PDB file of C-alpha atoms in Angstrom:
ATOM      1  CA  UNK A  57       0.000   0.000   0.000  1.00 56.00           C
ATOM      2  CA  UNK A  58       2.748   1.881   0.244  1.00 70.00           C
ATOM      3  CA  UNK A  59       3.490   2.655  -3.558  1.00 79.00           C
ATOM      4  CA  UNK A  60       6.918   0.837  -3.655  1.00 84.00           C
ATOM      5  CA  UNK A  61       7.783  -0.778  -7.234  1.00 85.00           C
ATOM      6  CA  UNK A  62       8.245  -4.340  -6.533  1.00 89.00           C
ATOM      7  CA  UNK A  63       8.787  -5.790 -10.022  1.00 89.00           C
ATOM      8  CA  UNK A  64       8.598  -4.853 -13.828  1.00 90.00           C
ATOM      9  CA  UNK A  65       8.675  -6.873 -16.990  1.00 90.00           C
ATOM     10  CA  UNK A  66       8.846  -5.400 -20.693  1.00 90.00           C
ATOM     11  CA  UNK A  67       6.545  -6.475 -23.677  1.00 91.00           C
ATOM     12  CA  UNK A  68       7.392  -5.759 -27.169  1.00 89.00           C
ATOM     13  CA  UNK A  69       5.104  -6.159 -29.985  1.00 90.00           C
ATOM     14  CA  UNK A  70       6.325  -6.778 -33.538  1.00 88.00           C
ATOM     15  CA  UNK A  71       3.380  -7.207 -35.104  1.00 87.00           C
ATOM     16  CA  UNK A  72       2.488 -11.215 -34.756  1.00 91.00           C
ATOM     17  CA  UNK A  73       5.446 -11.863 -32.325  1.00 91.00           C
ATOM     18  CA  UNK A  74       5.639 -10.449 -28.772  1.00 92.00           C
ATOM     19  CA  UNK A  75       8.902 -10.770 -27.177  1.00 91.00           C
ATOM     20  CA  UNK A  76       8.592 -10.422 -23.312  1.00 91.00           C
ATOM     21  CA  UNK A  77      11.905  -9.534 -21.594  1.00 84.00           C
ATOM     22  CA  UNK A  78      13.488  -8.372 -18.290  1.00 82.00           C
ATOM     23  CA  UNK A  79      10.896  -9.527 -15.704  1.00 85.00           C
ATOM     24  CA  UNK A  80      12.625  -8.734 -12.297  1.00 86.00           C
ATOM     25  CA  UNK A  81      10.767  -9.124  -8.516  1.00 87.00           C
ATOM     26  CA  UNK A  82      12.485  -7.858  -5.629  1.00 87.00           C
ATOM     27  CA  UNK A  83      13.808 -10.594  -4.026  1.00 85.00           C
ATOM     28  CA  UNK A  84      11.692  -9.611  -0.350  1.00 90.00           C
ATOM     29  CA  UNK A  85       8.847  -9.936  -2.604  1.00 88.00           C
ATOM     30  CA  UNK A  86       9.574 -13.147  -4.404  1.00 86.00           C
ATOM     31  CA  UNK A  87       7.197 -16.503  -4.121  1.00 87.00           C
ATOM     32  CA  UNK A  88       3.780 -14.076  -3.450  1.00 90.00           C
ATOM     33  CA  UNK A  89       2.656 -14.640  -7.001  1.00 91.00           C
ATOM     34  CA  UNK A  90       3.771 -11.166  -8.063  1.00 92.00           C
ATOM     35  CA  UNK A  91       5.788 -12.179 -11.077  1.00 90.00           C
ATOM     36  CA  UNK A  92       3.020 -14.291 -12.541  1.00 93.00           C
ATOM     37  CA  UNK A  93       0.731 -11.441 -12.451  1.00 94.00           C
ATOM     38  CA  UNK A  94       2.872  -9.099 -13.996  1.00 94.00           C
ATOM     39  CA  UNK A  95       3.554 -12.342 -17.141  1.00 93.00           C
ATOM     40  CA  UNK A  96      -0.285 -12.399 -17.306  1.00 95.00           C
ATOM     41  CA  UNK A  97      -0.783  -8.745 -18.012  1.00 95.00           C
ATOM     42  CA  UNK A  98       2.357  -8.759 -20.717  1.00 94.00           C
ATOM     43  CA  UNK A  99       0.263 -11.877 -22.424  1.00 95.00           C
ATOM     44  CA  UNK A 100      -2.436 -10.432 -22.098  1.00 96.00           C
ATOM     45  CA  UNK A 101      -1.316  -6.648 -23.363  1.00 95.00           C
ATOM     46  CA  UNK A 102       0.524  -8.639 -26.225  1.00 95.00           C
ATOM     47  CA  UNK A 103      -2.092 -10.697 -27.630  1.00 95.00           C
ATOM     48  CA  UNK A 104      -4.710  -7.685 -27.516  1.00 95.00           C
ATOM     49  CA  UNK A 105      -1.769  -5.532 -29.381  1.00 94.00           C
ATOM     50  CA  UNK A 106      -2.342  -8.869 -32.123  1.00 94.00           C
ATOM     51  CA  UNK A 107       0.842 -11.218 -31.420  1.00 93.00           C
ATOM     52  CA  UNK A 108       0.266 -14.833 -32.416  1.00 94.00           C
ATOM     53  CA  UNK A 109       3.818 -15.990 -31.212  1.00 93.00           C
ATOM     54  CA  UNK A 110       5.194 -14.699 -27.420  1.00 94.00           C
ATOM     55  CA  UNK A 111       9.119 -15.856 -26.747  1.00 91.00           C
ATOM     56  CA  UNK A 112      11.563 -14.525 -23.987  1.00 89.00           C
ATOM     57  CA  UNK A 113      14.334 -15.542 -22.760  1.00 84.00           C
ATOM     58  CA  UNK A 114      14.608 -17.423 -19.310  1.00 81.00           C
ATOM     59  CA  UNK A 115      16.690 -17.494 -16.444  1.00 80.00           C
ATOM     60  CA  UNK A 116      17.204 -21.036 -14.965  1.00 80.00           C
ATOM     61  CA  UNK A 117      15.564 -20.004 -12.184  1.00 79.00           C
ATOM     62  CA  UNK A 118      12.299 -18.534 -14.043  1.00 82.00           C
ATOM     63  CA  UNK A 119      12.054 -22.016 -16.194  1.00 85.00           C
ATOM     64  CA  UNK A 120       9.123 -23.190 -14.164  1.00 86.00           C
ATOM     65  CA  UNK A 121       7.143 -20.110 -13.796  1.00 87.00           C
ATOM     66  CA  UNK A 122       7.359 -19.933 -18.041  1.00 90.00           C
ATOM     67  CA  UNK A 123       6.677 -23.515 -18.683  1.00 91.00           C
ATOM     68  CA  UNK A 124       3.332 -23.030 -16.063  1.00 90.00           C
ATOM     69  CA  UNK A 125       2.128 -20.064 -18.190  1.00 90.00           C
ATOM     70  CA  UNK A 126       2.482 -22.707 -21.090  1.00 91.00           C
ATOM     71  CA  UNK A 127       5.549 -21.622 -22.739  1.00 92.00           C
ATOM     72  CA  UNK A 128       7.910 -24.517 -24.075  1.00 91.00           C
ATOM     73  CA  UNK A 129      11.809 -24.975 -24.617  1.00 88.00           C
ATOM     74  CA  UNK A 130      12.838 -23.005 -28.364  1.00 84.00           C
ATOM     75  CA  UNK A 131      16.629 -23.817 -27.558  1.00 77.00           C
ATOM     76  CA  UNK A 132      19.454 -22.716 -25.299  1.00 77.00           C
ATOM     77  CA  UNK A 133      20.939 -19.726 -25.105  1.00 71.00           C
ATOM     78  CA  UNK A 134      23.775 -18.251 -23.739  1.00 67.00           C
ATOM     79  CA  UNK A 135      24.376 -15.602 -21.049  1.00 69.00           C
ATOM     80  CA  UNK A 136      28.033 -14.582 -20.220  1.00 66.00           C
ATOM     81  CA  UNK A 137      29.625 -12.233 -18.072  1.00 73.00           C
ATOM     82  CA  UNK A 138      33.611 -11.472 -17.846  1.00 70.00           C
ATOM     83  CA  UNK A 139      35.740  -8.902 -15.969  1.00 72.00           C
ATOM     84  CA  UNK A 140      37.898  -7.131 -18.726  1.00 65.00           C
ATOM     85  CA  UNK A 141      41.496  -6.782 -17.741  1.00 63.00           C
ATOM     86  CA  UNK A 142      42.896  -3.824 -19.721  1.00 60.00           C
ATOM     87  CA  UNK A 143      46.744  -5.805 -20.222  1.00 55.00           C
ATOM     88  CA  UNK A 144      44.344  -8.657 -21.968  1.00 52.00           C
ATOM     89  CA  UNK A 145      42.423  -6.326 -24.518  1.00 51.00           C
ATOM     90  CA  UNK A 146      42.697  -7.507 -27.769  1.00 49.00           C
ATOM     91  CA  UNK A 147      43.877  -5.287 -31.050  1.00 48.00           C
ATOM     92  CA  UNK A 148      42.685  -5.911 -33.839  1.00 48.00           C
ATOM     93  CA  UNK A 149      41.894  -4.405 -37.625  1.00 44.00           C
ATOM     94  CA  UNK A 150      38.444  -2.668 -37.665  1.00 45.00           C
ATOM     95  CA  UNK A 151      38.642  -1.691 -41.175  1.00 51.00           C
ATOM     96  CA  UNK A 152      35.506  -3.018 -41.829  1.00 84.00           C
ATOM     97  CA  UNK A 153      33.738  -2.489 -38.353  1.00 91.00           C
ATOM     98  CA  UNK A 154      32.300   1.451 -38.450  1.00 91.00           C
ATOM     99  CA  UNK A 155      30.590   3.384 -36.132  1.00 94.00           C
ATOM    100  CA  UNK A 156      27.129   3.034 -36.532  1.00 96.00           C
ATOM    101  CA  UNK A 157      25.162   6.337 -38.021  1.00 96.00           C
ATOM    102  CA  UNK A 158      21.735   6.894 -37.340  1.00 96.00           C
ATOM    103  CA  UNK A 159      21.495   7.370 -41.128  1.00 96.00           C
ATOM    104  CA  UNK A 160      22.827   3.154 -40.732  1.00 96.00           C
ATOM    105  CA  UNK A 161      19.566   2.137 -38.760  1.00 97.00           C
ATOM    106  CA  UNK A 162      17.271   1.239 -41.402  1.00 97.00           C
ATOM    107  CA  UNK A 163      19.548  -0.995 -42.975  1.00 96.00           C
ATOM    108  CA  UNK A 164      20.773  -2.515 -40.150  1.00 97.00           C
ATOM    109  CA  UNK A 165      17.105  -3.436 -39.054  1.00 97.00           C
ATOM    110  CA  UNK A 166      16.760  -5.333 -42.403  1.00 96.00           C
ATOM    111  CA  UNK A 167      19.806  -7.161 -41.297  1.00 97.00           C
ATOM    112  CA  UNK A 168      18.806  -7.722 -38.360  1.00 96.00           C
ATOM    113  CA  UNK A 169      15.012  -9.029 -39.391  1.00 93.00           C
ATOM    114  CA  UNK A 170      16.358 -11.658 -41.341  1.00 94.00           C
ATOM    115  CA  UNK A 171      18.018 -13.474 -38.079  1.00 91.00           C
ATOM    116  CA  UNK A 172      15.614 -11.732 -35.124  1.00 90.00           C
ATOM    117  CA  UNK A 173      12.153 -12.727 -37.104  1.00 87.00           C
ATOM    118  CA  UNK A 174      10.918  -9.450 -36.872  1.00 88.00           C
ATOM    119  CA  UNK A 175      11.337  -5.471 -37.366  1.00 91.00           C
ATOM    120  CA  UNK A 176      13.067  -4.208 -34.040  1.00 91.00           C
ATOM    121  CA  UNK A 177      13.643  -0.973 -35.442  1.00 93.00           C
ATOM    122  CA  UNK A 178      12.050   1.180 -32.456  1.00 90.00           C
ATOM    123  CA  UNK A 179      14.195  -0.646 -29.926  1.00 90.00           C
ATOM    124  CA  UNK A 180      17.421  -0.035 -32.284  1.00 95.00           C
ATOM    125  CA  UNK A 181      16.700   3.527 -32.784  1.00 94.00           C
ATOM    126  CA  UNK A 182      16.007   3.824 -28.718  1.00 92.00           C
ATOM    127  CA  UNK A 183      19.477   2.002 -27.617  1.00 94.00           C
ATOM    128  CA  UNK A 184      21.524   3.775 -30.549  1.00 96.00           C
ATOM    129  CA  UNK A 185      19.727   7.401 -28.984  1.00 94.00           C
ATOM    130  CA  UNK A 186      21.368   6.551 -25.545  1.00 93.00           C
ATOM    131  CA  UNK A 187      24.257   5.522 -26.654  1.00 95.00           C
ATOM    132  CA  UNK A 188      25.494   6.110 -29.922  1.00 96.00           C
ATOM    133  CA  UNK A 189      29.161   5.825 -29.128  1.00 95.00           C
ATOM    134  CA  UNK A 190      28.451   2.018 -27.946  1.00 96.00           C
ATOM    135  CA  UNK A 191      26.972   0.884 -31.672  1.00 97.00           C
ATOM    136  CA  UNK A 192      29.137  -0.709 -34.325  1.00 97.00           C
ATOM    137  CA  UNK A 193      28.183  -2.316 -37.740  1.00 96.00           C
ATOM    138  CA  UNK A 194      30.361  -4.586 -40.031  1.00 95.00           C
ATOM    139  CA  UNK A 195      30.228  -4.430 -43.803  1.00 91.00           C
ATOM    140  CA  UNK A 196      31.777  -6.386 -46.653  1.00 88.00           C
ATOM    141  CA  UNK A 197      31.407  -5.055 -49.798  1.00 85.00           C
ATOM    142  CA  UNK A 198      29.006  -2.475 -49.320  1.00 85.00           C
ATOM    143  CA  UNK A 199      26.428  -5.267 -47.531  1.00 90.00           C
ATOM    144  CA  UNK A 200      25.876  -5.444 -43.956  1.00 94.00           C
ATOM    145  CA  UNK A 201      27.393  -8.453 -41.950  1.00 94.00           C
ATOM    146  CA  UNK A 202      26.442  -7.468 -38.513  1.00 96.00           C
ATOM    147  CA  UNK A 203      26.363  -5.177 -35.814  1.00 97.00           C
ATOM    148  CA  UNK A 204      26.480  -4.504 -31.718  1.00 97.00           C
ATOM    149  CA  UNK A 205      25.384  -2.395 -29.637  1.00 96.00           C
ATOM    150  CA  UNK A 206      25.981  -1.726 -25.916  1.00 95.00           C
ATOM    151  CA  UNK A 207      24.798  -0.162 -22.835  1.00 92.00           C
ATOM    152  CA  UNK A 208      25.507   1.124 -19.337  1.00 88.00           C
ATOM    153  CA  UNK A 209      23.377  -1.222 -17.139  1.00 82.00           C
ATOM    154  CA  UNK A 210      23.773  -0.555 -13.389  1.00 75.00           C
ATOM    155  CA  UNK A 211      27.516  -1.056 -12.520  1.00 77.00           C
ATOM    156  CA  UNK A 212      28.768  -2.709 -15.852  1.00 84.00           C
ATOM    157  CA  UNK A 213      27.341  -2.631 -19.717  1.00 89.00           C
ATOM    158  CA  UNK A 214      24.693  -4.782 -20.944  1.00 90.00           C
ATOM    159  CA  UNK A 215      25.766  -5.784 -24.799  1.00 92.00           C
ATOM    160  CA  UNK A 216      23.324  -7.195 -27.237  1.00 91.00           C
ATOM    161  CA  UNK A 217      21.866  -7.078 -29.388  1.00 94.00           C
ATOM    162  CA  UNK A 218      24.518  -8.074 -31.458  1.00 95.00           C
ATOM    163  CA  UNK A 219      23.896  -9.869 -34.200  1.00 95.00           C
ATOM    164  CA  UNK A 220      26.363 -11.356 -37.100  1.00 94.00           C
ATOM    165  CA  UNK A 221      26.048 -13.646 -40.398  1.00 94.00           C
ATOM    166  CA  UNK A 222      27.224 -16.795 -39.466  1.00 92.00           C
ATOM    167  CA  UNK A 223      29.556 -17.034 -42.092  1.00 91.00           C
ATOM    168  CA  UNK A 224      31.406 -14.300 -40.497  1.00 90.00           C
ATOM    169  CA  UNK A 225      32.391 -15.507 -37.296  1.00 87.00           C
ATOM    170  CA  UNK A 226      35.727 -13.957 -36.936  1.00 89.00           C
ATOM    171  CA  UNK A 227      33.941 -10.727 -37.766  1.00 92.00           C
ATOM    172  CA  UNK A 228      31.583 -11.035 -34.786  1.00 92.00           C
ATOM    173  CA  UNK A 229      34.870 -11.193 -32.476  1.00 90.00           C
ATOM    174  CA  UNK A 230      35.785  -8.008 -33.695  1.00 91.00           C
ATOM    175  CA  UNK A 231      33.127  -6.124 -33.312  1.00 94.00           C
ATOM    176  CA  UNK A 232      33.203  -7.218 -29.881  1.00 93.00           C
ATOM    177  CA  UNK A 233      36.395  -6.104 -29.246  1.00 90.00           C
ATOM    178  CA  UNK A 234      36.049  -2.753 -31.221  1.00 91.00           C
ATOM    179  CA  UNK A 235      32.522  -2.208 -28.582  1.00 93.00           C
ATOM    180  CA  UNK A 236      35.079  -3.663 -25.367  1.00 91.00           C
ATOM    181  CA  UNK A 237      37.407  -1.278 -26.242  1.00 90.00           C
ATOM    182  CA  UNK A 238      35.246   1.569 -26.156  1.00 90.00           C
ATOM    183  CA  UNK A 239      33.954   0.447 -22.511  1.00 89.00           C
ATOM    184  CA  UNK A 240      37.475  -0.087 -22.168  1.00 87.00           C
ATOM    185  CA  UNK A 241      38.673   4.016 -23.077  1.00 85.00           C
ATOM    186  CA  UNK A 242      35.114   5.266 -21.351  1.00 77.00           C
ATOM    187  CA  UNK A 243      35.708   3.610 -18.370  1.00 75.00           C
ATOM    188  CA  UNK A 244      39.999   4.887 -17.469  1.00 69.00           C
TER     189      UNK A 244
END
């Protein structure tokens, strides 16, 4: 009764898929049913916005909540953290990583559609906003190969999305490291 925020989670509507993301409960308020009530409302606000399809990503820990509310398994998916160490940054040759543009975003969202499923063009425009600086693409021959983008989240730097054509898989590495060394120079 007091007005305290307790828990959020974020819904996303691209048309027929909803993506549902970031659902966090207070640990004091954990096991009261709180972070069920907040999945039902982003269902429910998804569906009426006309999604078909609802994924999100789970913690270990949230498995059995999702699989009550009837979601099932898709496939595994990673979630690493590391310390960087500035004697172990990596140098490498960014001639074909750039600095994203907002003038890039349109593009890159057709990249990124053909891998994500759907047009995330509003959340790509919102992250590159905030944080321009933290946003890199990778082209080869005038085509887009992939891209990252990064930012400040709470005492560190969340990245993702970052995206890359598999066939490209050195490439992804260095966009990495061009976005790690940014942290790296905002951050001394």
């Amino acid at each position: 009764g007091n007005n305290e925020r307790v828990g959020h989670v974020f819904a996303f509507n691209y048309g027929k898929l909803g993506v549902i993301g970031i659902l966090i409960v207070q640990s004091k308020y954990r096991g009261k049913g709180i972070g069920t009530k907040l999945m039902e409302k982003a269902i429910e606000y998804l569906k009426k916005q006309g999604a078909e399809t609802i994924r999100l990503e789970a913690v270990t820990k949230a498995v059995s909540l999702y699989k009550r509310l009837g979601f099932k398994k898709e496939f595994n998916s990673l979630r690493m953290e590391s310390i960087i160490e500035k004697e172990k940054r990596v140098e490498n040759d960014f001639t074909i990583i750039r600095q994203m543009k907002a003038e890039n975003l349109n593009r890159i969202a057709r990249f990124d559609m053909k891998y994500f499923g759907a047009n995330r063009l509003k959340v790509l425009e919102a992250i590159y906003r905030d944080y321009p600086h933290l946003s890199f693409f990778a082209e080869k021959n005038g085509r887009t190969i992939g891209y990252i983008m990064a930012r400040e989240a709470g005492d560190g730097f969340w990245i993702g999305p970052w995206v890359c054509n598999p066939k490209f898989s050195k490439v992804a590495k260095q966009m990495l490291n061009a976005c790690l060394t940014k942290i790296l120079e905002e951050t001394e």
